[in-house]
Every structure is written in C-alpha cells, then in structure tokens.
Amino acid sequence: IGPLVTGVFALIGVRGVSNEEWIQAAAVLGGTAVVLKIDKRPWRDVWLGRDAARPGLLGFGFAIGAVAIGVPIALLIGLHWLREAPGGNGSWWAAALRISLLLLPAALMEELTTRGYLLSVLKDAWGWPWAIGVTSIAFGLLHLSNNGVNVESVVLVTMAGFFLAGILYVTKSLYA
C-alpha cells in the first residue's frame, strides 16, 4: 500500500506527509477483516456496517465532536490561555490537508484497535461499562510514547477515550 499512497500524494501534490500511518491503518483494517472472518462476525459487530455510515449518524458524531472540541477551545480563549499566533509561510488549506492526511489514518488505527473488535468482544463478555473502561484505559496507555507525554496528558487522553467510547455506545457507529 505504501507506493500506492505515495503515488496518490504525488498526484494531488501533497509533499512532506509520510505514508507510514496509512500502511499501519491498512494493516489494522486488514487484521480486523481477517479476525471477523475467522470469528464469523459481520462488520456491524465492530460498528462499521452500512447502517453505521448513515449520514445522520455521521452528522451527529461530527456535531458532538465539534462541541466537545469547541467548548474547551472557547474557554481557553476566554481565559487567554490560547491565542492566535503567526503561522509559517504557505496556505493554511495545504497545512490542513497535510495534517489531515497524517491524522486520519492514525485515528482510524486507534479506533479500530481500541473501539473496534476488542471493545466488541469485551462488551459481549463483560458488558458495556467494563468494555468501555478497559478500552479507554488502554487508549490512554497507547499514548505513553507520544512526545512530551506526562501523567496529565495520559489522563486527558484516557478521558477522551471514555468520551469516544460514549459516542460509540450512543451511535453504534465507529464512523461517528
């Protein structure tokens, strides 16, 4: 998949974006497909069936995410803890595209790893509360290798894991 992703990036004129995250996401997606086939489970068991991709659910997930990000940002701006700073040269659209091409496969991989098959199996075995707790803590611990990691950042990412699992619980859609 690496040369394919690199070719697509070149075709659309994107430079400076590694294809490593795309390769990892494809591997996790492929692994999920294999496990579902072996376990004889449909894609809807990992909340990736057709019904989970309904536009209304996607819009609902987007709205919840926008509020969850927008409210803290507004508070940080109001407290003067977050402010505008000059950026580098170039288009902010190009920068947004580059960061999206980096973060989208990383997010897919993280969601499939923590809230895909694993959460589904744990939910069936232990119920929603335990499955959400275990996978949210695992989600936080997966970020121990991040640059500048500290206890507070791991706690915040773990809390985000609970929030994201809550969205999954409500929507039954990993897409959302």
mmCIF file of N, CA, C and O in Angstrom, residues 14-100:
data_model
loop_
_atom_site.group_PDB
_atom_site.id
_atom_site.type_symbol
_atom_site.label_atom_id
_atom_site.label_comp_id
_atom_site.label_asym_id
_atom_site.label_seq_id
_atom_site.Cartn_x
_atom_site.Cartn_y
_atom_site.Cartn_z
ATOM 1 N N VAL A 14 0.688 16.606 -2.722
ATOM 2 C CA VAL A 14 0.996 16.686 -1.292
ATOM 3 C C VAL A 14 2.426 16.227 -1.068
ATOM 4 O O VAL A 14 2.820 15.148 -1.493
ATOM 5 N N ARG A 15 3.180 17.073 -0.373
ATOM 6 C CA ARG A 15 4.567 16.733 -0.051
ATOM 7 C C ARG A 15 4.753 16.803 1.452
ATOM 8 O O ARG A 15 4.076 17.544 2.146
ATOM 9 N N GLY A 16 5.702 16.032 1.946
ATOM 10 C CA GLY A 16 6.050 16.104 3.359
ATOM 11 C C GLY A 16 5.149 15.303 4.272
ATOM 12 O O GLY A 16 5.143 15.525 5.477
ATOM 13 N N VAL A 17 4.365 14.363 3.726
ATOM 14 C CA VAL A 17 3.498 13.522 4.545
ATOM 15 C C VAL A 17 3.963 12.081 4.382
ATOM 16 O O VAL A 17 4.045 11.568 3.270
ATOM 17 N N SER A 18 4.260 11.439 5.487
ATOM 18 C CA SER A 18 4.701 10.051 5.468
ATOM 19 C C SER A 18 3.527 9.131 5.164
ATOM 20 O O SER A 18 2.391 9.402 5.541
ATOM 21 N N ASN A 19 3.809 8.024 4.504
ATOM 22 C CA ASN A 19 2.758 7.050 4.242
ATOM 23 C C ASN A 19 2.722 5.973 5.325
ATOM 24 O O ASN A 19 1.909 5.064 5.266
ATOM 25 N N GLU A 20 3.576 6.086 6.342
ATOM 26 C CA GLU A 20 3.673 5.076 7.394
ATOM 27 C C GLU A 20 2.348 4.867 8.126
ATOM 28 O O GLU A 20 1.934 3.730 8.365
ATOM 29 N N GLU A 21 1.659 5.939 8.497
ATOM 30 C CA GLU A 21 0.382 5.815 9.211
ATOM 31 C C GLU A 21 -0.668 5.132 8.341
ATOM 32 O O GLU A 21 -1.491 4.367 8.837
ATOM 33 N N TRP A 22 -0.637 5.410 7.041
ATOM 34 C CA TRP A 22 -1.584 4.775 6.125
ATOM 35 C C TRP A 22 -1.329 3.276 6.035
ATOM 36 O O TRP A 22 -2.272 2.486 5.985
ATOM 37 N N ILE A 23 -0.068 2.888 6.004
ATOM 38 C CA ILE A 23 0.284 1.472 5.958
ATOM 39 C C ILE A 23 -0.171 0.772 7.233
ATOM 40 O O ILE A 23 -0.761 -0.313 7.196
ATOM 41 N N GLN A 24 0.069 1.402 8.390
ATOM 42 C CA GLN A 24 -0.353 0.816 9.663
ATOM 43 C C GLN A 24 -1.874 0.707 9.744
ATOM 44 O O GLN A 24 -2.407 -0.318 10.188
ATOM 45 N N ALA A 25 -2.579 1.753 9.323
ATOM 46 C CA ALA A 25 -4.039 1.717 9.358
ATOM 47 C C ALA A 25 -4.580 0.617 8.442
ATOM 48 O O ALA A 25 -5.518 -0.094 8.808
ATOM 49 N N ALA A 26 -3.982 0.469 7.266
ATOM 50 C CA ALA A 26 -4.409 -0.587 6.342
ATOM 51 C C ALA A 26 -4.150 -1.962 6.955
ATOM 52 O O ALA A 26 -4.978 -2.875 6.824
ATOM 53 N N ALA A 27 -3.032 -2.103 7.657
ATOM 54 C CA ALA A 27 -2.726 -3.380 8.301
ATOM 55 C C ALA A 27 -3.736 -3.701 9.401
ATOM 56 O O ALA A 27 -4.210 -4.840 9.506
ATOM 57 N N VAL A 28 -4.091 -2.714 10.206
ATOM 58 C CA VAL A 28 -5.073 -2.942 11.272
ATOM 59 C C VAL A 28 -6.449 -3.221 10.678
ATOM 60 O O VAL A 28 -7.172 -4.099 11.150
ATOM 61 N N LEU A 29 -6.820 -2.506 9.617
ATOM 62 C CA LEU A 29 -8.093 -2.759 8.948
ATOM 63 C C LEU A 29 -8.112 -4.169 8.352
ATOM 64 O O LEU A 29 -9.096 -4.899 8.501
ATOM 65 N N GLY A 30 -7.017 -4.557 7.710
ATOM 66 C CA GLY A 30 -6.915 -5.914 7.168
ATOM 67 C C GLY A 30 -6.962 -6.966 8.265
ATOM 68 O O GLY A 30 -7.626 -8.000 8.125
ATOM 69 N N GLY A 31 -6.266 -6.708 9.364
ATOM 70 C CA GLY A 31 -6.298 -7.627 10.509
ATOM 71 C C GLY A 31 -7.702 -7.760 11.079
ATOM 72 O O GLY A 31 -8.130 -8.862 11.439
ATOM 73 N N THR A 32 -8.416 -6.647 11.141
ATOM 74 C CA THR A 32 -9.797 -6.684 11.625
ATOM 75 C C THR A 32 -10.652 -7.544 10.703
ATOM 76 O O THR A 32 -11.461 -8.353 11.165
ATOM 77 N N ALA A 33 -10.477 -7.376 9.398
ATOM 78 C CA ALA A 33 -11.244 -8.170 8.428
ATOM 79 C C ALA A 33 -10.959 -9.659 8.607
ATOM 80 O O ALA A 33 -11.889 -10.481 8.593
ATOM 81 N N VAL A 34 -9.698 -10.015 8.803
ATOM 82 C CA VAL A 34 -9.328 -11.421 8.989
ATOM 83 C C VAL A 34 -9.948 -11.978 10.268
ATOM 84 O O VAL A 34 -10.531 -13.068 10.273
ATOM 85 N N VAL A 35 -9.842 -11.222 11.358
ATOM 86 C CA VAL A 35 -10.396 -11.684 12.636
ATOM 87 C C VAL A 35 -11.908 -11.832 12.552
ATOM 88 O O VAL A 35 -12.472 -12.810 13.055
ATOM 89 N N LEU A 36 -12.579 -10.892 11.897
ATOM 90 C CA LEU A 36 -14.028 -11.005 11.740
ATOM 91 C C LEU A 36 -14.391 -12.245 10.924
ATOM 92 O O LEU A 36 -15.367 -12.932 11.230
ATOM 93 N N LYS A 37 -13.608 -12.528 9.907
ATOM 94 C CA LYS A 37 -13.859 -13.715 9.072
ATOM 95 C C LYS A 37 -13.673 -14.993 9.892
ATOM 96 O O LYS A 37 -14.508 -15.896 9.841
ATOM 97 N N ILE A 38 -12.585 -15.049 10.662
ATOM 98 C CA ILE A 38 -12.307 -16.231 11.495
ATOM 99 C C ILE A 38 -13.383 -16.393 12.560
ATOM 100 O O ILE A 38 -13.857 -17.499 12.820
ATOM 101 N N ASP A 39 -13.771 -15.290 13.186
ATOM 102 C CA ASP A 39 -14.747 -15.309 14.274
ATOM 103 C C ASP A 39 -16.187 -15.347 13.750
ATOM 104 O O ASP A 39 -17.130 -15.396 14.536
ATOM 105 N N LYS A 40 -16.333 -15.300 12.425
ATOM 106 C CA LYS A 40 -17.643 -15.317 11.778
ATOM 107 C C LYS A 40 -18.556 -14.208 12.312
ATOM 108 O O LYS A 40 -19.716 -14.420 12.624
ATOM 109 N N ARG A 41 -17.995 -13.009 12.403
ATOM 110 C CA ARG A 41 -18.744 -11.831 12.832
ATOM 111 C C ARG A 41 -18.902 -10.881 11.643
ATOM 112 O O ARG A 41 -17.993 -10.737 10.851
ATOM 113 N N PRO A 42 -20.024 -10.210 11.558
ATOM 114 C CA PRO A 42 -20.206 -9.217 10.485
ATOM 115 C C PRO A 42 -19.530 -7.891 10.868
ATOM 116 O O PRO A 42 -19.220 -7.641 12.028
ATOM 117 N N TRP A 43 -19.343 -7.037 9.875
ATOM 118 C CA TRP A 43 -18.739 -5.724 10.112
ATOM 119 C C TRP A 43 -19.554 -4.893 11.097
ATOM 120 O O TRP A 43 -19.016 -4.051 11.797
ATOM 121 N N ARG A 44 -20.863 -5.142 11.165
ATOM 122 C CA ARG A 44 -21.670 -4.355 12.099
ATOM 123 C C ARG A 44 -21.284 -4.632 13.549
ATOM 124 O O ARG A 44 -21.542 -3.824 14.423
ATOM 125 N N ASP A 45 -20.649 -5.790 13.830
ATOM 126 C CA ASP A 45 -20.201 -6.098 15.192
ATOM 127 C C ASP A 45 -19.072 -5.182 15.647
ATOM 128 O O ASP A 45 -18.832 -5.053 16.852
ATOM 129 N N VAL A 46 -18.366 -4.581 14.697
ATOM 130 C CA VAL A 46 -17.342 -3.591 15.052
ATOM 131 C C VAL A 46 -17.805 -2.202 14.620
ATOM 132 O O VAL A 46 -17.007 -1.295 14.437
ATOM 133 N N TRP A 47 -19.103 -2.064 14.452
ATOM 134 C CA TRP A 47 -19.748 -0.777 14.175
ATOM 135 C C TRP A 47 -19.257 -0.135 12.888
ATOM 136 O O TRP A 47 -19.159 1.065 12.785
ATOM 137 N N LEU A 48 -18.969 -0.980 11.882
ATOM 138 C CA LEU A 48 -18.554 -0.489 10.574
ATOM 139 C C LEU A 48 -19.446 -1.019 9.454
ATOM 140 O O LEU A 48 -19.058 -1.030 8.298
ATOM 141 N N GLY A 49 -20.644 -1.447 9.802
ATOM 142 C CA GLY A 49 -21.601 -1.890 8.796
ATOM 143 C C GLY A 49 -22.196 -0.710 8.053
ATOM 144 O O GLY A 49 -21.961 0.455 8.388
ATOM 145 N N ARG A 50 -22.992 -1.002 7.043
ATOM 146 C CA ARG A 50 -23.615 0.062 6.239
ATOM 147 C C ARG A 50 -24.512 0.963 7.088
ATOM 148 O O ARG A 50 -24.556 2.170 6.888
ATOM 149 N N ASP A 51 -25.252 0.360 8.021
ATOM 150 C CA ASP A 51 -26.165 1.153 8.845
ATOM 151 C C ASP A 51 -25.412 2.134 9.741
ATOM 152 O O ASP A 51 -25.941 3.172 10.125
ATOM 153 N N ALA A 52 -24.161 1.828 10.073
ATOM 154 C CA ALA A 52 -23.348 2.716 10.921
ATOM 155 C C ALA A 52 -22.830 3.926 10.149
ATOM 156 O O ALA A 52 -22.329 4.870 10.761
ATOM 157 N N ALA A 53 -22.936 3.902 8.815
ATOM 158 C CA ALA A 53 -22.422 5.004 7.987
ATOM 159 C C ALA A 53 -23.539 5.937 7.508
ATOM 160 O O ALA A 53 -23.325 6.713 6.586
ATOM 161 N N ARG A 54 -24.706 5.853 8.134
ATOM 162 C CA ARG A 54 -25.813 6.734 7.732
ATOM 163 C C ARG A 54 -25.422 8.197 7.930
ATOM 164 O O ARG A 54 -24.799 8.559 8.932
ATOM 165 N N PRO A 55 -25.777 9.059 6.995
ATOM 166 C CA PRO A 55 -25.411 10.482 7.102
ATOM 167 C C PRO A 55 -25.849 11.131 8.413
ATOM 168 O O PRO A 55 -25.120 11.933 8.979
ATOM 169 N N GLY A 56 -27.025 10.776 8.912
ATOM 170 C CA GLY A 56 -27.496 11.348 10.168
ATOM 171 C C GLY A 56 -26.574 11.020 11.337
ATOM 172 O O GLY A 56 -26.292 11.877 12.179
ATOM 173 N N LEU A 57 -26.106 9.776 11.384
ATOM 174 C CA LEU A 57 -25.172 9.380 12.456
ATOM 175 C C LEU A 57 -23.839 10.098 12.313
ATOM 176 O O LEU A 57 -23.248 10.523 13.312
ATOM 177 N N LEU A 58 -23.372 10.218 11.078
ATOM 178 C CA LEU A 58 -22.109 10.915 10.851
ATOM 179 C C LEU A 58 -22.220 12.382 11.253
ATOM 180 O O LEU A 58 -21.322 12.939 11.896
ATOM 181 N N GLY A 59 -23.338 13.011 10.902
ATOM 182 C CA GLY A 59 -23.567 14.395 11.284
ATOM 183 C C GLY A 59 -23.663 14.557 12.787
ATOM 184 O O GLY A 59 -23.112 15.502 13.364
ATOM 185 N N PHE A 60 -24.342 13.623 13.446
ATOM 186 C CA PHE A 60 -24.466 13.648 14.901
ATOM 187 C C PHE A 60 -23.097 13.504 15.561
ATOM 188 O O PHE A 60 -22.751 14.254 16.477
ATOM 189 N N GLY A 61 -22.293 12.560 15.066
ATOM 190 C CA GLY A 61 -20.940 12.376 15.596
ATOM 191 C C GLY A 61 -20.080 13.611 15.379
ATOM 192 O O GLY A 61 -19.339 14.031 16.277
ATOM 193 N N PHE A 62 -20.209 14.223 14.208
ATOM 194 C CA PHE A 62 -19.461 15.448 13.918
ATOM 195 C C PHE A 62 -19.883 16.569 14.866
ATOM 196 O O PHE A 62 -19.042 17.300 15.395
ATOM 197 N N ALA A 63 -21.195 16.697 15.091
ATOM 198 C CA ALA A 63 -21.706 17.763 15.970
ATOM 199 C C ALA A 63 -21.213 17.570 17.402
ATOM 200 O O ALA A 63 -20.780 18.530 18.050
ATOM 201 N N ILE A 64 -21.278 16.345 17.897
ATOM 202 C CA ILE A 64 -20.798 16.081 19.261
ATOM 203 C C ILE A 64 -19.308 16.402 19.353
ATOM 204 O O ILE A 64 -18.852 17.025 20.314
ATOM 205 N N GLY A 65 -18.549 15.971 18.367
ATOM 206 C CA GLY A 65 -17.113 16.252 18.363
ATOM 207 C C GLY A 65 -16.813 17.731 18.292
ATOM 208 O O GLY A 65 -15.929 18.244 18.977
ATOM 209 N N ALA A 66 -17.574 18.461 17.468
ATOM 210 C CA ALA A 66 -17.360 19.906 17.345
ATOM 211 C C ALA A 66 -17.633 20.608 18.671
ATOM 212 O O ALA A 66 -16.879 21.501 19.076
ATOM 213 N N VAL A 67 -18.690 20.198 19.364
ATOM 214 C CA VAL A 67 -18.998 20.791 20.671
ATOM 215 C C VAL A 67 -17.919 20.420 21.684
ATOM 216 O O VAL A 67 -17.451 21.273 22.454
ATOM 217 N N ALA A 68 -17.511 19.160 21.665
ATOM 218 C CA ALA A 68 -16.511 18.702 22.630
ATOM 219 C C ALA A 68 -15.164 19.386 22.432
ATOM 220 O O ALA A 68 -14.402 19.554 23.390
ATOM 221 N N ILE A 69 -14.863 19.771 21.217
ATOM 222 C CA ILE A 69 -13.618 20.493 20.959
ATOM 223 C C ILE A 69 -13.838 21.997 21.092
ATOM 224 O O ILE A 69 -13.016 22.715 21.648
ATOM 225 N N GLY A 70 -14.976 22.478 20.591
ATOM 226 C CA GLY A 70 -15.242 23.912 20.574
ATOM 227 C C GLY A 70 -15.401 24.540 21.951
ATOM 228 O O GLY A 70 -14.888 25.642 22.194
ATOM 229 N N VAL A 71 -16.097 23.861 22.867
ATOM 230 C CA VAL A 71 -16.307 24.437 24.204
ATOM 231 C C VAL A 71 -14.986 24.625 24.944
ATOM 232 O O VAL A 71 -14.712 25.724 25.449
ATOM 233 N N PRO A 72 -14.128 23.600 25.021
ATOM 234 C CA PRO A 72 -12.844 23.839 25.703
ATOM 235 C C PRO A 72 -11.990 24.909 25.017
ATOM 236 O O PRO A 72 -11.330 25.708 25.698
ATOM 237 N N ILE A 73 -12.016 24.955 23.687
ATOM 238 C CA ILE A 73 -11.251 25.988 22.981
ATOM 239 C C ILE A 73 -11.785 27.377 23.334
ATOM 240 O O ILE A 73 -11.015 28.292 23.609
ATOM 241 N N ALA A 74 -13.113 27.515 23.353
ATOM 242 C CA ALA A 74 -13.703 28.811 23.710
ATOM 243 C C ALA A 74 -13.314 29.207 25.141
ATOM 244 O O ALA A 74 -12.990 30.378 25.400
ATOM 245 N N LEU A 75 -13.323 28.239 26.048
ATOM 246 C CA LEU A 75 -12.913 28.534 27.428
ATOM 247 C C LEU A 75 -11.441 28.941 27.494
ATOM 248 O O LEU A 75 -11.084 29.886 28.201
ATOM 249 N N LEU A 76 -10.595 28.232 26.770
ATOM 250 C CA LEU A 76 -9.170 28.557 26.766
ATOM 251 C C LEU A 76 -8.921 29.944 26.172
ATOM 252 O O LEU A 76 -8.088 30.699 26.672
ATOM 253 N N ILE A 77 -9.650 30.290 25.126
ATOM 254 C CA ILE A 77 -9.521 31.635 24.537
ATOM 255 C C ILE A 77 -10.020 32.676 25.535
ATOM 256 O O ILE A 77 -9.384 33.708 25.742
ATOM 257 N N GLY A 78 -11.160 32.393 26.174
ATOM 258 C CA GLY A 78 -11.715 33.317 27.152
ATOM 259 C C GLY A 78 -10.791 33.556 28.337
ATOM 260 O O GLY A 78 -10.738 34.656 28.890
ATOM 261 N N LEU A 79 -10.053 32.538 28.725
ATOM 262 C CA LEU A 79 -9.104 32.653 29.838
ATOM 263 C C LEU A 79 -7.735 33.172 29.379
ATOM 264 O O LEU A 79 -6.824 33.286 30.190
ATOM 265 N N HIS A 80 -7.610 33.445 28.084
ATOM 266 C CA HIS A 80 -6.358 33.913 27.475
ATOM 267 C C HIS A 80 -5.228 32.877 27.615
ATOM 268 O O HIS A 80 -4.058 33.230 27.682
ATOM 269 N N TRP A 81 -5.602 31.607 27.689
ATOM 270 C CA TRP A 81 -4.613 30.529 27.714
ATOM 271 C C TRP A 81 -4.316 30.026 26.309
ATOM 272 O O TRP A 81 -3.389 29.267 26.094
ATOM 273 N N LEU A 82 -5.154 30.424 25.372
ATOM 274 C CA LEU A 82 -4.978 30.052 23.977
ATOM 275 C C LEU A 82 -5.203 31.304 23.158
ATOM 276 O O LEU A 82 -6.187 32.019 23.342
ATOM 277 N N ARG A 83 -4.276 31.595 22.282
ATOM 278 C CA ARG A 83 -4.410 32.788 21.460
ATOM 279 C C ARG A 83 -3.804 32.524 20.084
ATOM 280 O O ARG A 83 -3.039 31.583 19.906
ATOM 281 N N GLU A 84 -4.162 33.381 19.168
ATOM 282 C CA GLU A 84 -3.666 33.253 17.806
ATOM 283 C C GLU A 84 -2.181 33.584 17.771
ATOM 284 O O GLU A 84 -1.715 34.514 18.419
ATOM 285 N N ALA A 85 -1.457 32.796 17.025
ATOM 286 C CA ALA A 85 -0.026 33.034 16.833
ATOM 287 C C ALA A 85 0.256 32.966 15.337
ATOM 288 O O ALA A 85 -0.399 32.218 14.610
ATOM 289 N N PRO A 86 1.217 33.741 14.873
ATOM 290 C CA PRO A 86 1.524 33.697 13.442
ATOM 291 C C PRO A 86 2.008 32.306 13.028
ATOM 292 O O PRO A 86 2.719 31.646 13.777
ATOM 293 N N GLY A 87 1.563 31.886 11.859
ATOM 294 C CA GLY A 87 1.970 30.589 11.339
ATOM 295 C C GLY A 87 3.111 30.728 10.347
ATOM 296 O O GLY A 87 3.597 31.822 10.076
ATOM 297 N N GLY A 88 3.512 29.612 9.814
ATOM 298 C CA GLY A 88 4.574 29.613 8.815
ATOM 299 C C GLY A 88 4.051 30.093 7.474
ATOM 300 O O GLY A 88 2.871 30.385 7.296
ATOM 301 N N ASN A 89 4.946 30.172 6.537
ATOM 302 C CA ASN A 89 4.580 30.577 5.187
ATOM 303 C C ASN A 89 3.746 29.491 4.526
ATOM 304 O O ASN A 89 3.887 28.315 4.824
ATOM 305 N N GLY A 90 2.899 29.891 3.628
ATOM 306 C CA GLY A 90 2.115 28.931 2.861
ATOM 307 C C GLY A 90 0.648 28.992 3.220
ATOM 308 O O GLY A 90 0.217 29.680 4.131
ATOM 309 N N SER A 91 -0.109 28.232 2.478
ATOM 310 C CA SER A 91 -1.556 28.190 2.615
ATOM 311 C C SER A 91 -1.963 27.383 3.840
ATOM 312 O O SER A 91 -1.440 26.295 4.083
ATOM 313 N N TRP A 92 -2.930 27.888 4.578
ATOM 314 C CA TRP A 92 -3.412 27.106 5.715
ATOM 315 C C TRP A 92 -4.236 25.927 5.230
ATOM 316 O O TRP A 92 -4.347 24.911 5.902
ATOM 317 N N TRP A 93 -4.806 26.033 4.006
ATOM 318 C CA TRP A 93 -5.514 24.892 3.431
ATOM 319 C C TRP A 93 -4.562 23.730 3.174
ATOM 320 O O TRP A 93 -4.889 22.575 3.452
ATOM 321 N N ALA A 94 -3.386 24.044 2.652
ATOM 322 C CA ALA A 94 -2.396 22.995 2.395
ATOM 323 C C ALA A 94 -1.929 22.374 3.708
ATOM 324 O O ALA A 94 -1.768 21.155 3.805
ATOM 325 N N ALA A 95 -1.729 23.214 4.709
ATOM 326 C CA ALA A 95 -1.322 22.698 6.022
ATOM 327 C C ALA A 95 -2.419 21.826 6.619
ATOM 328 O O ALA A 95 -2.137 20.760 7.189
ATOM 329 N N ALA A 96 -3.675 22.239 6.482
ATOM 330 C CA ALA A 96 -4.798 21.452 6.996
ATOM 331 C C ALA A 96 -4.893 20.113 6.269
ATOM 332 O O ALA A 96 -5.159 19.075 6.892
ATOM 333 N N LEU A 97 -4.656 20.117 4.960
ATOM 334 C CA LEU A 97 -4.682 18.872 4.194
ATOM 335 C C LEU A 97 -3.569 17.936 4.656
ATOM 336 O O LEU A 97 -3.797 16.749 4.894
ATOM 337 N N ARG A 98 -2.351 18.487 4.829
ATOM 338 C CA ARG A 98 -1.222 17.654 5.270
ATOM 339 C C ARG A 98 -1.485 17.050 6.647
ATOM 340 O O ARG A 98 -1.262 15.861 6.860
ATOM 341 N N ILE A 99 -1.972 17.846 7.582
ATOM 342 C CA ILE A 99 -2.211 17.322 8.931
ATOM 343 C C ILE A 99 -3.363 16.326 8.923
ATOM 344 O O ILE A 99 -3.337 15.328 9.645
ATOM 345 N N SER A 100 -4.367 16.552 8.070
ATOM 346 C CA SER A 100 -5.469 15.595 7.960
ATOM 347 C C SER A 100 -4.988 14.269 7.390
ATOM 348 O O SER A 100 -5.387 13.200 7.862
#
